[in-house]
């Protein structure tokens, strides 16, 4: 036995305090995790990013809602041309947090627009813009062009307009959220005016997502 190493019996007697010390460390680690994970969830949201319409610069689109949609939800239809396959762009820079299927895709395509209706949002993307702000893009034509964890620039294409999920016709369903809550959508610094789904309402805006 080398000098300084306690006899076996001493080591065993110390296992009690050692276990308590280990539990203490575990408790401190647990509190640390709770603080680092929990506090950002409770933190006040940051300033609203300068969101732009999720469609190419210069295009005019009709933004609308209808009874039963959900407050603040926006459906986008182009004012000219076909909806199928139009580019969907990120409203602002951020990190993709979801890219996949919400509900089910169904079978609605340009070739078969009245095909079997899917459920939920179909192909969709969710982007975290920091400061607890996020945007969502639903009913995309096919699997999104971006993946979860990917950084995207404002105006970067993330998918194509389609009619997957529970969608009657090709369009883009779009939401802006602050924290856990949907909020009125703002584009280029101005409110869209779509704040509830009590009745049909539409507004036409031109994209400055340049
Ligand atoms: Zn919608």
CSV table of C-alpha atoms and ligand atoms in Angstrom, one decimal:
chain,number,residue,atom,x,y,z
A,1,UNK,CA,0.0,0.0,0.0
A,2,UNK,CA,1.5,3.4,-0.9
A,3,UNK,CA,1.7,6.2,1.5
A,4,UNK,CA,-1.4,8.4,1.8
A,5,UNK,CA,-3.8,5.8,0.6
A,6,UNK,CA,-6.3,5.0,3.4
A,7,UNK,CA,-6.9,1.4,4.5
A,8,UNK,CA,-9.8,-0.3,2.8
A,9,UNK,CA,-12.0,0.0,5.9
A,10,UNK,CA,-11.6,3.8,5.9
A,11,UNK,CA,-12.6,4.0,2.3
A,12,UNK,CA,-15.8,2.0,2.9
A,13,UNK,CA,-16.8,4.2,5.8
A,14,UNK,CA,-16.4,7.2,3.5
A,15,UNK,CA,-18.8,5.8,1.0
A,16,UNK,CA,-21.8,7.4,2.9
A,17,UNK,CA,-20.5,11.0,2.7
A,18,UNK,CA,-19.4,10.3,-0.8
A,19,UNK,CA,-22.9,9.2,-1.9
A,20,UNK,CA,-24.3,12.3,-0.2
A,21,UNK,CA,-21.8,14.5,-2.0
A,22,UNK,CA,-22.7,12.8,-5.3
A,23,UNK,CA,-26.4,13.5,-4.7
A,24,UNK,CA,-25.6,17.0,-3.8
A,25,UNK,CA,-23.7,17.5,-7.1
A,26,UNK,CA,-26.7,15.8,-8.9
A,27,UNK,CA,-29.1,18.3,-7.3
A,28,UNK,CA,-26.9,21.3,-8.3
A,29,UNK,CA,-26.7,19.9,-11.8
A,30,UNK,CA,-30.5,19.4,-11.9
A,31,UNK,CA,-31.1,23.0,-10.7
A,32,UNK,CA,-28.6,24.2,-13.3
A,33,UNK,CA,-30.5,22.4,-16.1
A,34,UNK,CA,-33.8,23.7,-14.8
A,35,UNK,CA,-32.4,27.3,-14.8
A,36,UNK,CA,-30.8,27.1,-18.3
A,37,UNK,CA,-33.8,25.3,-19.9
A,38,UNK,CA,-36.6,26.9,-17.9
A,39,UNK,CA,-35.6,30.6,-17.7
A,40,UNK,CA,-35.4,31.2,-21.5
A,41,UNK,CA,-39.0,29.8,-21.7
A,42,UNK,CA,-40.1,32.4,-19.1
A,43,UNK,CA,-38.0,35.2,-20.4
A,44,UNK,CA,-39.8,38.2,-22.0
A,45,UNK,CA,-39.9,38.0,-25.8
A,46,UNK,CA,-37.5,40.2,-27.7
A,47,UNK,CA,-38.4,42.9,-30.2
A,48,UNK,CA,-40.4,41.7,-33.2
A,49,UNK,CA,-38.1,40.8,-36.1
A,50,UNK,CA,-38.8,42.8,-39.3
A,51,UNK,CA,-40.9,40.0,-40.9
A,52,UNK,CA,-41.6,40.1,-44.7
A,53,UNK,CA,-44.2,38.4,-46.7
A,54,UNK,CA,-43.1,34.8,-47.2
A,55,UNK,CA,-43.2,35.2,-51.0
A,56,UNK,CA,-40.9,36.7,-53.6
A,57,UNK,CA,-40.2,40.4,-53.7
A,58,UNK,CA,-42.6,42.4,-55.8
A,59,UNK,CA,-45.4,39.8,-55.9
A,60,UNK,CA,-48.9,40.8,-54.7
A,61,UNK,CA,-50.8,38.2,-52.6
A,62,UNK,CA,-54.2,38.2,-51.0
A,63,UNK,CA,-54.1,37.5,-47.3
A,64,UNK,CA,-57.3,36.2,-45.8
A,65,UNK,CA,-59.1,34.4,-43.1
A,66,UNK,CA,-62.5,32.9,-42.6
A,67,UNK,CA,-64.7,31.8,-39.7
A,68,UNK,CA,-63.3,28.7,-38.0
A,69,UNK,CA,-59.8,29.3,-39.2
A,70,UNK,CA,-58.2,30.5,-35.9
A,71,UNK,CA,-57.5,34.0,-34.7
A,72,UNK,CA,-54.4,35.6,-36.4
A,73,UNK,CA,-54.1,32.7,-38.9
A,74,UNK,CA,-53.4,33.9,-42.5
A,75,UNK,CA,-54.0,32.1,-45.8
A,76,UNK,CA,-52.1,33.5,-48.7
A,77,UNK,CA,-53.2,33.3,-52.4
A,78,UNK,CA,-51.4,34.9,-55.3
A,79,UNK,CA,-53.4,37.7,-57.0
A,80,UNK,CA,-52.1,36.5,-60.3
A,81,UNK,CA,-51.2,33.2,-61.8
A,82,UNK,CA,-51.4,29.7,-60.4
A,83,UNK,CA,-50.7,28.9,-56.7
A,84,UNK,CA,-49.2,25.5,-57.3
A,85,UNK,CA,-45.4,25.4,-56.8
A,86,UNK,CA,-44.9,29.1,-56.1
A,87,UNK,CA,-41.8,29.7,-53.9
A,88,UNK,CA,-42.3,30.0,-50.2
A,89,UNK,CA,-39.6,32.2,-48.5
A,90,UNK,CA,-38.4,32.6,-44.9
A,91,UNK,CA,-40.0,35.8,-43.5
A,92,UNK,CA,-36.7,36.6,-41.7
A,93,UNK,CA,-33.4,35.0,-40.8
A,94,UNK,CA,-33.6,32.2,-38.2
A,95,UNK,CA,-33.1,28.5,-37.4
A,96,UNK,CA,-35.4,25.8,-38.8
A,97,UNK,CA,-36.9,24.0,-35.8
A,98,UNK,CA,-39.4,21.8,-37.7
A,99,UNK,CA,-39.4,20.5,-41.2
A,100,UNK,CA,-41.7,17.6,-42.0
A,101,UNK,CA,-45.3,16.5,-41.9
A,102,UNK,CA,-48.0,17.8,-39.6
A,103,UNK,CA,-50.9,15.4,-39.6
A,104,UNK,CA,-50.8,13.6,-43.0
A,105,UNK,CA,-49.9,14.7,-46.5
A,106,UNK,CA,-53.0,13.4,-48.4
A,107,UNK,CA,-53.0,13.2,-52.2
A,108,UNK,CA,-53.7,16.7,-53.5
A,109,UNK,CA,-51.4,17.6,-56.4
A,110,UNK,CA,-51.5,20.0,-59.4
A,111,UNK,CA,-52.4,16.9,-61.5
A,112,UNK,CA,-55.1,15.8,-59.0
A,113,UNK,CA,-56.2,18.9,-57.1
A,114,UNK,CA,-59.3,17.1,-55.7
A,115,UNK,CA,-57.3,14.1,-54.6
A,116,UNK,CA,-57.7,12.7,-51.1
A,117,UNK,CA,-57.5,15.5,-48.5
A,118,UNK,CA,-54.8,15.0,-45.8
A,119,UNK,CA,-55.0,16.0,-42.1
A,120,UNK,CA,-53.5,19.0,-40.3
A,121,UNK,CA,-50.8,21.1,-41.9
A,122,UNK,CA,-49.3,18.6,-44.3
A,123,UNK,CA,-45.7,19.4,-45.2
A,124,UNK,CA,-44.6,22.3,-43.0
A,125,UNK,CA,-41.7,24.3,-41.7
A,126,UNK,CA,-41.3,26.2,-38.4
A,127,UNK,CA,-38.5,28.8,-38.0
A,128,UNK,CA,-37.1,30.2,-34.7
A,129,UNK,CA,-36.1,33.8,-35.2
A,130,UNK,CA,-34.7,34.3,-31.7
A,131,UNK,CA,-36.2,36.4,-28.9
A,132,UNK,CA,-39.0,33.7,-28.7
A,133,UNK,CA,-40.4,34.7,-32.1
A,134,UNK,CA,-41.3,32.1,-34.7
A,135,UNK,CA,-43.1,31.6,-38.0
A,136,UNK,CA,-44.9,28.6,-39.5
A,137,UNK,CA,-45.6,27.7,-43.1
A,138,UNK,CA,-48.1,24.9,-43.9
A,139,UNK,CA,-49.6,22.9,-46.7
A,140,UNK,CA,-46.3,22.9,-48.8
A,141,UNK,CA,-46.4,21.0,-52.0
A,142,UNK,CA,-43.6,18.5,-51.2
A,143,UNK,CA,-41.0,17.8,-48.6
A,144,UNK,CA,-39.5,21.2,-47.5
A,145,UNK,CA,-36.2,22.3,-49.0
A,146,UNK,CA,-34.7,22.9,-45.5
A,147,UNK,CA,-34.0,20.7,-42.5
A,148,UNK,CA,-34.4,21.1,-38.8
A,149,UNK,CA,-31.3,22.7,-37.3
A,150,UNK,CA,-30.5,24.6,-40.5
A,151,UNK,CA,-29.8,28.3,-40.4
A,152,UNK,CA,-31.8,30.3,-43.1
A,153,UNK,CA,-31.5,33.8,-44.3
A,154,UNK,CA,-34.4,36.1,-44.7
A,155,UNK,CA,-35.9,35.5,-48.1
A,156,UNK,CA,-34.3,32.1,-48.5
A,157,UNK,CA,-36.6,29.6,-50.3
A,158,UNK,CA,-37.9,26.9,-47.9
A,159,UNK,CA,-40.5,25.2,-50.0
A,160,UNK,CA,-43.3,25.4,-52.6
A,161,UNK,CA,-46.9,26.3,-52.3
A,162,UNK,CA,-49.1,23.2,-52.3
A,163,UNK,CA,-52.2,21.7,-50.8
A,164,UNK,CA,-51.0,18.9,-48.5
A,165,UNK,CA,-52.8,18.3,-45.2
A,166,UNK,CA,-56.3,19.6,-44.6
A,167,UNK,CA,-56.4,22.1,-47.4
A,168,UNK,CA,-59.1,22.8,-49.9
A,169,UNK,CA,-57.0,24.5,-52.6
A,170,UNK,CA,-53.4,25.3,-53.0
A,171,UNK,CA,-52.4,28.2,-50.7
A,172,UNK,CA,-49.9,29.0,-48.0
A,173,UNK,CA,-51.2,28.9,-44.4
A,174,UNK,CA,-48.9,31.2,-42.3
A,175,UNK,CA,-48.5,32.2,-38.7
A,176,UNK,CA,-46.3,34.4,-36.5
A,177,UNK,CA,-45.9,33.5,-32.9
A,178,UNK,CA,-44.4,35.3,-29.9
A,179,UNK,CA,-43.7,32.9,-27.1
A,180,UNK,CA,-46.4,30.3,-27.1
A,181,UNK,CA,-49.0,32.6,-28.6
A,182,UNK,CA,-50.1,33.4,-32.1
A,183,UNK,CA,-50.1,37.2,-32.7
A,184,UNK,CA,-51.2,39.5,-35.4
A,185,UNK,CA,-49.0,39.1,-38.4
A,186,UNK,CA,-46.8,42.1,-39.3
A,187,UNK,CA,-45.1,42.5,-42.7
A,188,UNK,CA,-42.4,45.1,-43.4
A,189,UNK,CA,-43.2,46.7,-40.0
A,190,UNK,CA,-46.9,47.0,-40.6
A,191,UNK,CA,-49.8,45.0,-39.0
A,192,UNK,CA,-51.9,42.9,-41.5
A,193,UNK,CA,-55.2,43.7,-39.7
A,194,UNK,CA,-56.0,40.0,-39.4
A,195,UNK,CA,-56.7,39.7,-35.7
A,196,UNK,CA,-59.6,37.3,-35.5
A,197,UNK,CA,-61.6,34.7,-37.5
A,198,UNK,CA,-65.1,36.1,-36.7
A,199,UNK,CA,-65.8,36.7,-40.4
A,200,UNK,CA,-64.1,36.5,-43.8
A,201,UNK,CA,-61.6,39.2,-44.3
A,202,UNK,CA,-58.9,39.8,-47.0
A,203,UNK,CA,-56.2,42.3,-47.6
A,204,UNK,CA,-53.8,42.5,-50.6
A,205,UNK,CA,-50.1,43.2,-49.9
A,206,UNK,CA,-47.0,43.3,-52.0
A,207,UNK,CA,-43.9,41.5,-50.9
A,208,UNK,CA,-40.9,43.5,-49.8
A,209,UNK,CA,-38.9,40.3,-49.1
A,210,UNK,CA,-36.1,41.4,-51.4
B,1,LIG,ZN1,-55.1,28.4,-43.2
